[in-house]
Coordinates of C-alpha atoms and ligand atoms in Angstrom, one line a residue:
X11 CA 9.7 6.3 -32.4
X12 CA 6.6 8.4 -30.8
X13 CA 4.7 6.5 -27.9
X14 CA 1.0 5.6 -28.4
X15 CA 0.8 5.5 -24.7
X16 CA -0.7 8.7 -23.3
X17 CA 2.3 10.3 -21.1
X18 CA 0.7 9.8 -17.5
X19 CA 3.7 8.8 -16.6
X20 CA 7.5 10.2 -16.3
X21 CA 9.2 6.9 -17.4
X22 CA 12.7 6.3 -16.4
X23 CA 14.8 5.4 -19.1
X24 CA 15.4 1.8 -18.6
X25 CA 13.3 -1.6 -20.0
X26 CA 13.2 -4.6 -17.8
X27 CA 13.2 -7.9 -19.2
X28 CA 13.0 -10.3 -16.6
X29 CA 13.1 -11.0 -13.2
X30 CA 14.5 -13.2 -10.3
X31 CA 13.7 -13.0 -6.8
X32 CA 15.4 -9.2 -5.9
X33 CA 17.4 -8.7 -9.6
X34 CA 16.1 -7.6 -12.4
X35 CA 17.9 -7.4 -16.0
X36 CA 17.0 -4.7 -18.6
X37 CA 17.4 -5.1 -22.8
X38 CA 21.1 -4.8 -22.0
X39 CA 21.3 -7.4 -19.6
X40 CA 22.1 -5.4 -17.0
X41 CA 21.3 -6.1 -13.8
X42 CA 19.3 -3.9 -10.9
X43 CA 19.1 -4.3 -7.6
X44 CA 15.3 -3.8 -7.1
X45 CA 14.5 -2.4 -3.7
X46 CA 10.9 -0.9 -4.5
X47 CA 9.0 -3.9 -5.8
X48 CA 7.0 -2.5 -8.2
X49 CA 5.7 0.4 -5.4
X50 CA 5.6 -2.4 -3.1
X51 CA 4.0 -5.0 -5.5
X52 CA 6.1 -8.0 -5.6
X53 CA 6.6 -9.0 -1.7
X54 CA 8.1 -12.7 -3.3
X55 CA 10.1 -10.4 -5.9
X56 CA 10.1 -11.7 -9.1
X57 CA 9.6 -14.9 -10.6
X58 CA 8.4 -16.8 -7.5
X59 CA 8.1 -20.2 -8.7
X60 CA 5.0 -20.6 -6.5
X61 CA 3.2 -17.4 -8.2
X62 CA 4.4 -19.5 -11.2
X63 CA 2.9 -22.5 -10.5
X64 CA -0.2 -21.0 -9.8
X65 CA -0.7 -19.1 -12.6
X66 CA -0.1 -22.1 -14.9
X67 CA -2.2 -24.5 -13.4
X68 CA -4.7 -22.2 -12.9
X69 CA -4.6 -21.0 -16.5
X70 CA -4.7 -25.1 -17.7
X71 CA -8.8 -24.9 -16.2
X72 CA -10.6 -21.8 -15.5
X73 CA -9.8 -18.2 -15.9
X74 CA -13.0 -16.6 -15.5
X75 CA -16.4 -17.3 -15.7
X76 CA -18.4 -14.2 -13.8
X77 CA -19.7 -13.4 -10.1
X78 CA -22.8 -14.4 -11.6
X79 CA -21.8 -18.2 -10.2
X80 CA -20.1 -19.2 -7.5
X81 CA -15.7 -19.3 -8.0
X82 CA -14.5 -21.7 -5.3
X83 CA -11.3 -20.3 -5.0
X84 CA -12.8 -16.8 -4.3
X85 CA -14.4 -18.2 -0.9
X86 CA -11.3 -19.7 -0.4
X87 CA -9.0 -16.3 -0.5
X88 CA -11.9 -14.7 0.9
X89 CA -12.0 -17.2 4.4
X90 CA -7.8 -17.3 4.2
X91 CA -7.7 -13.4 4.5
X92 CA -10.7 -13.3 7.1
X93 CA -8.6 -15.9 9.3
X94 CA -5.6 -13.6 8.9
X95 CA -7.5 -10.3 9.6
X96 CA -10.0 -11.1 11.8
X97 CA -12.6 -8.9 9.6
X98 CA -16.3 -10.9 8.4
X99 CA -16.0 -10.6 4.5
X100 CA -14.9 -9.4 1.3
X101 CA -15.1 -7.8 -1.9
X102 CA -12.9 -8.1 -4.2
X103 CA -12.2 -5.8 -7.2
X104 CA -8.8 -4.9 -9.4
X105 CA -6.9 -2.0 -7.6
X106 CA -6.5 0.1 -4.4
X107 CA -8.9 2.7 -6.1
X108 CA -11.5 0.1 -6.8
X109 CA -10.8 -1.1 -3.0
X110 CA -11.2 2.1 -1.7
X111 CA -14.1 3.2 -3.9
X112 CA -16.2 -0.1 -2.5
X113 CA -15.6 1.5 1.3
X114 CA -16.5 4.4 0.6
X115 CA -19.9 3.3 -1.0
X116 CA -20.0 1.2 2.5
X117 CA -19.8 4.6 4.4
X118 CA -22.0 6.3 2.2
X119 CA -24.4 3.5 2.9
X120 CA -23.5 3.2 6.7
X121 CA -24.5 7.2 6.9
X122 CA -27.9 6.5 5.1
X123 CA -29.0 3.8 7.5
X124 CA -28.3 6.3 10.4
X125 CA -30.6 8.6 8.1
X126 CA -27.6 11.1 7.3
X127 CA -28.4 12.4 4.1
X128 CA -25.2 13.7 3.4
X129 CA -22.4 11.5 4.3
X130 CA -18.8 13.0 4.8
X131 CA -16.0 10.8 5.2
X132 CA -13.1 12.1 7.1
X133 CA -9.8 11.6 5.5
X134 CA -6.2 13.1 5.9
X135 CA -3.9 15.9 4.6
X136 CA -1.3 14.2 2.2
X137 CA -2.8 10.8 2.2
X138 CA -3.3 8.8 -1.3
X139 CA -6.0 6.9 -2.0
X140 CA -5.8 6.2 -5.9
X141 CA -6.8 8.5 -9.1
X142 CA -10.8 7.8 -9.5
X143 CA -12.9 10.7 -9.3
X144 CA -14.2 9.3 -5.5
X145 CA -10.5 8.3 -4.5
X146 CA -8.9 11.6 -5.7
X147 CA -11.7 13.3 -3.8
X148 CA -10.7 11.6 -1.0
X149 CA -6.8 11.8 -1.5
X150 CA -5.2 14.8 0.6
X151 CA -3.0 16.0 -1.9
X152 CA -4.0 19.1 -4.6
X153 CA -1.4 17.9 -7.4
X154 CA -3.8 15.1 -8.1
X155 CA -6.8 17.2 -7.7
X156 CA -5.4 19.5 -10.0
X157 CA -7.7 19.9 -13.1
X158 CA -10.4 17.9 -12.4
X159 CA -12.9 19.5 -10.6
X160 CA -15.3 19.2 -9.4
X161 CA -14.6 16.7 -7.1
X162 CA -16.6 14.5 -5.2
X163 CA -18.4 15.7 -2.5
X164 CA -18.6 14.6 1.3
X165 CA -15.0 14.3 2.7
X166 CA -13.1 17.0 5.1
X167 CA -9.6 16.8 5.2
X168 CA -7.5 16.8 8.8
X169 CA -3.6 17.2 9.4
X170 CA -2.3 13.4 9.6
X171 CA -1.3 12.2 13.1
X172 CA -3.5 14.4 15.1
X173 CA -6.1 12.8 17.0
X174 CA -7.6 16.4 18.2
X175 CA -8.1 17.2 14.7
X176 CA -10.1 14.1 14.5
X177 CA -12.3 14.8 17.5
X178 CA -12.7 18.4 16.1
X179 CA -14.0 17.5 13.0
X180 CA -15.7 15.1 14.3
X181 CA -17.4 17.9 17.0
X182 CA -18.2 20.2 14.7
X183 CA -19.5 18.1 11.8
X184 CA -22.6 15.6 12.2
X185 CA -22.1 14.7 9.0
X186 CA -19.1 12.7 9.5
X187 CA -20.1 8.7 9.4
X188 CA -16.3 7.1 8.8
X189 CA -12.9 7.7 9.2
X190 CA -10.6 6.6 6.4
X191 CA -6.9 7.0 6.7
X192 CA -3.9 5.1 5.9
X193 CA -1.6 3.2 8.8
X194 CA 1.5 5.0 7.4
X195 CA 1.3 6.9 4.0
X196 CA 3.3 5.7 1.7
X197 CA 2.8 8.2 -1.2
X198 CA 2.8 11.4 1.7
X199 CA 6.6 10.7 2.7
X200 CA 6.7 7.0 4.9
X201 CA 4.6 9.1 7.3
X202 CA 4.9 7.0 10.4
X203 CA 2.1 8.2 13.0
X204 CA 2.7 8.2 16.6
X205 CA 2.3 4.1 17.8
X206 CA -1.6 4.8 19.5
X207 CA -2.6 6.7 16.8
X208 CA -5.0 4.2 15.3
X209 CA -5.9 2.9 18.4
X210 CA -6.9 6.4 19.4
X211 CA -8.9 6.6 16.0
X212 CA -10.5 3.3 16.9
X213 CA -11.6 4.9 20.3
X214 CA -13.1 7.9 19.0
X215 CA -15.1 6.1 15.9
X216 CA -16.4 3.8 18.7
X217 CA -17.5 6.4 20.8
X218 CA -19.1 8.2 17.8
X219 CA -20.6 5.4 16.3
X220 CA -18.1 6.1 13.0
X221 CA -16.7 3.6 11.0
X222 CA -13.1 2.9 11.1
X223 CA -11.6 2.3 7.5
X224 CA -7.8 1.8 6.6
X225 CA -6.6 1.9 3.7
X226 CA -3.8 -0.8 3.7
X227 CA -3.3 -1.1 0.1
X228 CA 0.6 -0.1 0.6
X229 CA 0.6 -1.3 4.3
X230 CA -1.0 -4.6 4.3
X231 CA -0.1 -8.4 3.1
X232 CA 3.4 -8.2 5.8
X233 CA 5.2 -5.0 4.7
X234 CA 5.1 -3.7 7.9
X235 CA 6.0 -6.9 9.9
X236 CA 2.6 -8.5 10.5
X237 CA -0.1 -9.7 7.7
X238 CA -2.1 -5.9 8.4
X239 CA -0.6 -2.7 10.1
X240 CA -3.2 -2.7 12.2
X241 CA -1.6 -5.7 13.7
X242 CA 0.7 -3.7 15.2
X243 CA -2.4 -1.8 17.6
X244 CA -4.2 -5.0 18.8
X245 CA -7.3 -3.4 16.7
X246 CA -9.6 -4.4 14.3
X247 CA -10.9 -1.8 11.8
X248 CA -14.7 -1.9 10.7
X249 CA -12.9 -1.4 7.3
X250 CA -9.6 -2.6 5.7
X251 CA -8.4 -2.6 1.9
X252 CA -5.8 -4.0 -0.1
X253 CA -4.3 -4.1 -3.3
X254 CA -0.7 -4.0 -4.5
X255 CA 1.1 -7.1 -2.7
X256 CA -2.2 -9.3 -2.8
X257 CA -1.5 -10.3 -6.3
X258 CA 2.2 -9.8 -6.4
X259 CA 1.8 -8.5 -9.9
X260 CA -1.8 -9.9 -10.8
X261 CA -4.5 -6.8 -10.6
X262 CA -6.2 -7.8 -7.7
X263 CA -8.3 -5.2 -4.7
X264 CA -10.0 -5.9 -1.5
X265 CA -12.6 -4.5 0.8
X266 CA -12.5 -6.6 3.8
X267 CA -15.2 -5.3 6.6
X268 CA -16.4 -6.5 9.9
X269 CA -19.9 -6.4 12.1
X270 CA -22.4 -3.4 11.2
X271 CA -20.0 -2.5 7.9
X272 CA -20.0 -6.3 6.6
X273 CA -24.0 -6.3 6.0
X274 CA -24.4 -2.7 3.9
X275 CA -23.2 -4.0 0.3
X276 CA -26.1 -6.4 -0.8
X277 CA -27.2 -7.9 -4.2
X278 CA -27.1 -5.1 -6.7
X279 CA -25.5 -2.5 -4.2
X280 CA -22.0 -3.3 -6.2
X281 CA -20.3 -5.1 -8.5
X282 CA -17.4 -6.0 -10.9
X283 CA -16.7 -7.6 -13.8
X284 CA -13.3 -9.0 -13.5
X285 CA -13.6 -9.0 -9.2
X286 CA -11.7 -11.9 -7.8
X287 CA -11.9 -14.5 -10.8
X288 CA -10.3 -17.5 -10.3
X289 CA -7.0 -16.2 -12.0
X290 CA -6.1 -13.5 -9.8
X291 CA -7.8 -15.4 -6.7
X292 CA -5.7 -18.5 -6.9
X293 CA -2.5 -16.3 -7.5
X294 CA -3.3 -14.5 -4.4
X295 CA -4.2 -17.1 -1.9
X296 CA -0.4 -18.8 -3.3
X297 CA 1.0 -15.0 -2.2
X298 CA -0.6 -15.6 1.2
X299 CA 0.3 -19.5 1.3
X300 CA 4.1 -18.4 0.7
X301 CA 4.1 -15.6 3.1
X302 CA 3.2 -18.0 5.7
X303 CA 5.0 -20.8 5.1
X304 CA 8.1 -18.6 4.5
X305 CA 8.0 -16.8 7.9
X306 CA 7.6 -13.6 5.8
X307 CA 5.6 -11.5 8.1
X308 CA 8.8 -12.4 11.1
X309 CA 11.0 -11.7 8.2
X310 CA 10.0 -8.0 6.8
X311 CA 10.3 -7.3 10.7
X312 CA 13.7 -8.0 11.3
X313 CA 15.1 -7.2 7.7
X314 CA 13.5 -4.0 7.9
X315 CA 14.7 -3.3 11.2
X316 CA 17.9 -4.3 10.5
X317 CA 18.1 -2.2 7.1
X318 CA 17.4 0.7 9.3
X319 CA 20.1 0.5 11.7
X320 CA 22.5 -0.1 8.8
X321 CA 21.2 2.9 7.2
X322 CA 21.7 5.3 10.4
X323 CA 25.4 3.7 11.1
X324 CA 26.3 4.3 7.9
X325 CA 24.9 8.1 7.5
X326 CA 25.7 8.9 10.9
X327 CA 28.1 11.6 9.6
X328 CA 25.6 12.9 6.8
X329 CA 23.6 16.1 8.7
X330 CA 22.1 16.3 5.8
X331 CA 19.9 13.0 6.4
X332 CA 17.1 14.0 9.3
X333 CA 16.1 10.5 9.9
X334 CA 15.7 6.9 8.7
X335 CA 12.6 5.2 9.9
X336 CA 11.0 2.2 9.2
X337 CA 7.9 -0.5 10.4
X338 CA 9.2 -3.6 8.7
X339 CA 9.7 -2.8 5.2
X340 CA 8.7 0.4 4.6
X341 CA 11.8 2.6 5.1
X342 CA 12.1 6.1 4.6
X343 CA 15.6 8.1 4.1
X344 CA 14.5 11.7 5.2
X345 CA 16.9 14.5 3.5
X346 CA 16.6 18.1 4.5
X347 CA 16.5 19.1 0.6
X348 CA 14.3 17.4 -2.5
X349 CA 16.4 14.8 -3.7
X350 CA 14.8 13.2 -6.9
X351 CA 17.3 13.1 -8.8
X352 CA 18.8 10.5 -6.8
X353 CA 16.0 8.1 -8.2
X354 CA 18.0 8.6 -11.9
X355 CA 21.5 8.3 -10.2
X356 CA 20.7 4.8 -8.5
X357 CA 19.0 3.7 -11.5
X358 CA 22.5 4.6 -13.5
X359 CA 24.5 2.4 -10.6
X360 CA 22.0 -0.7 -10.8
X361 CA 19.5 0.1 -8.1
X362 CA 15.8 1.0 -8.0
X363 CA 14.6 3.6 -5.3
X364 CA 12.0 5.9 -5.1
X365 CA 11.0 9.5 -3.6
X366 CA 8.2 10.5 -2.4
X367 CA 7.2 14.1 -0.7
X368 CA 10.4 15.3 -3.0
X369 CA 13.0 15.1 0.0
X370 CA 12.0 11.1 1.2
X371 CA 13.8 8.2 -0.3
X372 CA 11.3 5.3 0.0
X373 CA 12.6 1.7 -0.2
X374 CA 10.1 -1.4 -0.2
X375 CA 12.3 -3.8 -1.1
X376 CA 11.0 -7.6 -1.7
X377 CA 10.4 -9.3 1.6
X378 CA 12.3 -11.8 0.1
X379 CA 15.9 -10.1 0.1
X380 CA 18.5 -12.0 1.3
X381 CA 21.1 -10.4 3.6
X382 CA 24.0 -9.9 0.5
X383 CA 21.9 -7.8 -1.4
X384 CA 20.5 -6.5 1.6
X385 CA 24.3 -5.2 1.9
X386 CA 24.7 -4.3 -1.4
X387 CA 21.4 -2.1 -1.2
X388 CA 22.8 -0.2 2.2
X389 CA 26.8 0.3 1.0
X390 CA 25.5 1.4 -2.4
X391 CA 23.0 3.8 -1.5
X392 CA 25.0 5.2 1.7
X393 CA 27.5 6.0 -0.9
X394 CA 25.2 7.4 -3.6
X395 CA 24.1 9.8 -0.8
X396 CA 26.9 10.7 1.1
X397 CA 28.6 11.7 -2.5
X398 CA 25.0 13.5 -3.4
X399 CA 24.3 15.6 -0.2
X400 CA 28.2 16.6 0.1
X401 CA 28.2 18.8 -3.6
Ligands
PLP12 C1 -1.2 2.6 -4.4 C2 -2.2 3.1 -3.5 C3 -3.5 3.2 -3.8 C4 -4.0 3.1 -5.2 O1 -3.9 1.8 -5.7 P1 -4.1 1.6 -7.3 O2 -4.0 0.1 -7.4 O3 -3.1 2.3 -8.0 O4 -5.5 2.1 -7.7 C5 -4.4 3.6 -2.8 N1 -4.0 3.7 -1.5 C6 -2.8 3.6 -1.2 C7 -2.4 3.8 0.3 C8 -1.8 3.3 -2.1 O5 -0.5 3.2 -1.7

């Protein structure tokens, strides 16, 4: 049968067709191991029976009815992730690249007021920051550039964890009004920058009256171990979105910002159609609910941590695997050679993984995985490894 669906994507050959918790089952009823979560979508894997009960109850009253009126549950996720973050307020939209679009508009804006004409955002060498024409701009990678020039003006590219590069830039561009960058990028290769890094960023926008933006649309909502990488640095951006785990599987973005960035977007400035309506907004405030009440934050510390360490036991003997490294959840198997194939070879033994930067094995597992399948997830892939590395 030929596909109606334009081939943007290089589909595995496998249909799921439910989920529960960590499993999933395909037509066949097999059943997969899922340790990426939908590219680190579904934190309460699948099926959460409070993502359920949201959904239905919210579905019984209101879906939508427009940002033209007030949504209660909009203020409420709105306050819920302001207590959590510390930031002022938010706008919400449908994806990372809408996130991302509404803080760059916010630096753009930022750079105005200061009477810079031309705004440049400064952004980072292998970083991802979604597939619009501003995002792909601003995304540090020239596979997704490829073919769709031109792009958009007003960002210069640095190397990723390399805070002199920063003040360079910085020195030799008057231009520059924000920093945007990711905590760890996910799509780059689990980069994981050295531990002041964004506390050195923070200094330096300070000092040049920049703002600080972080994209946390893979990072944030406890991946790493606390609600927001940033967490981790005892700093608050001017600038933080979100996507992907916010909704667990509903399309929901966020552009949280604090002091002189939380004034810039006013009444006709921006906007969205389907932006935080109650749907999506009652779904994710049940995400955050559950995340808290479960300990999940504590949780995607210690299992990450854990799933490290039995990682590096169990590939001690490999010299083919450089490193595994992790904050919380977000682990990455470094391999001295591109190892995709392994994605098709895990699938084929029950288990979801992913590679990024062709020789990374990325693992976002559910922050719900208990400690069996946590097992199952280390022997299986030590094994699938060890037997791929050793041809
Ligand atoms: C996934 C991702 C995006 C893009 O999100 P979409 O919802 O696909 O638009 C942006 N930034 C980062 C860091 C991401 O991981």
């Amino acid at each position: 049968m030929t596909s109606h669906i334009m081939p943007t994507y290089g589909r595995l050959p496998v249909t799921f067709t439910k989920g529960e918790g960590a499993w999933l089952w395909d037509e066949n009823n097999k059943r997969y191991l899922d340790a990426l979560s939908g590219i680190a979508v579904c934190n309460l894997g699948h099926a959460h029976p409070a993502i359920h009960e949201a959904l239905c109850k919210q579905s019984k009253t209101l879906l939508h009815t427009s940002n033209l009126y007030n949504i209660e549950v909009q203020e409420q996720l709105a306050t819920k992730l302001c207590q959590l973050s510390g930031m002022d307020n938010v706008f919400f939209g449908n994806s990372g690249a809408e996130a991302n679009e509404a803080a760059i508009k916010i630096a753009r804006l930022y750079g105005h007021n200061k009477n810079i004409t031309n705004p440049v955002v400064l952004v980072m060498q292998k970083s991802f920051h979604g597939r619009t024409m501003g995002t792909l701009s601003a995304t540090g990678n020239p596979i997704i550039q490829d073919g769709f020039s031109p792009l958009l003006e007003g960002f210069v590219h640095v190397s990723y964890n390399d805070t002199h590069a920063i003040e360079i830039a910085i020195q030799q561009n008057p231009n520059i009004v924000a920093v945007l960058v990711e905590p760890i990028q996910g799509e780059g290769g689990v980069n994981i920058p050295a531990p002041d890094y964004l506390t050195q960023i923070r200094k330096l926008c300070d000092q040049h009256d920049l703002l600080m933006m972080l994209d946390e649309v893979q990072t944030g909502i406890g991946r790493t171990g606390a609600w927001f990488a940033f967490q981790h640095n005892n700093i608050t951006p001017d600038v933080c979105t979100l996507a992907k785990a916010l909704g667990n599987g509903v399309p929901i973005g966020a552009c949280m910002a604090k002091g002189k960035a939380a004034t810039l977007l006013t009444a006709g400035k921006h906007g969205s159609t389907f932006g935080g309506n109650p749907l999506v907004c009652s779904v994710a405030l049940a995400v955050l609910n559950t995340i808290e009440n479960e300990n999940l934050c504590q949780q995607a510390a210690d299992k990450g941590d854990a799933i490290q360490q039995a990682f590096t036991e169990q590939l001690k003997n490999n010299k083919h695997v450089l490193e595994v490294r992790n904050k919380g959840m977000m682990i990455g198997i470094q391999l001295d050679a591109p190892c995709t194939e392994l994605v098709a070879i895990a699938l084929a033994e029950g288990l979801l993984i992913n590679v990024t930067g062709a020789t990374t094995i990325r693992l976002l597992p559910p922050l719900i995985i208990n400690k069996e399948q946590i097992e199952l997830l280390v022997s299986k892939l030590s094994v699938l490894v060890n037997c791929h590395t050793q041809q």
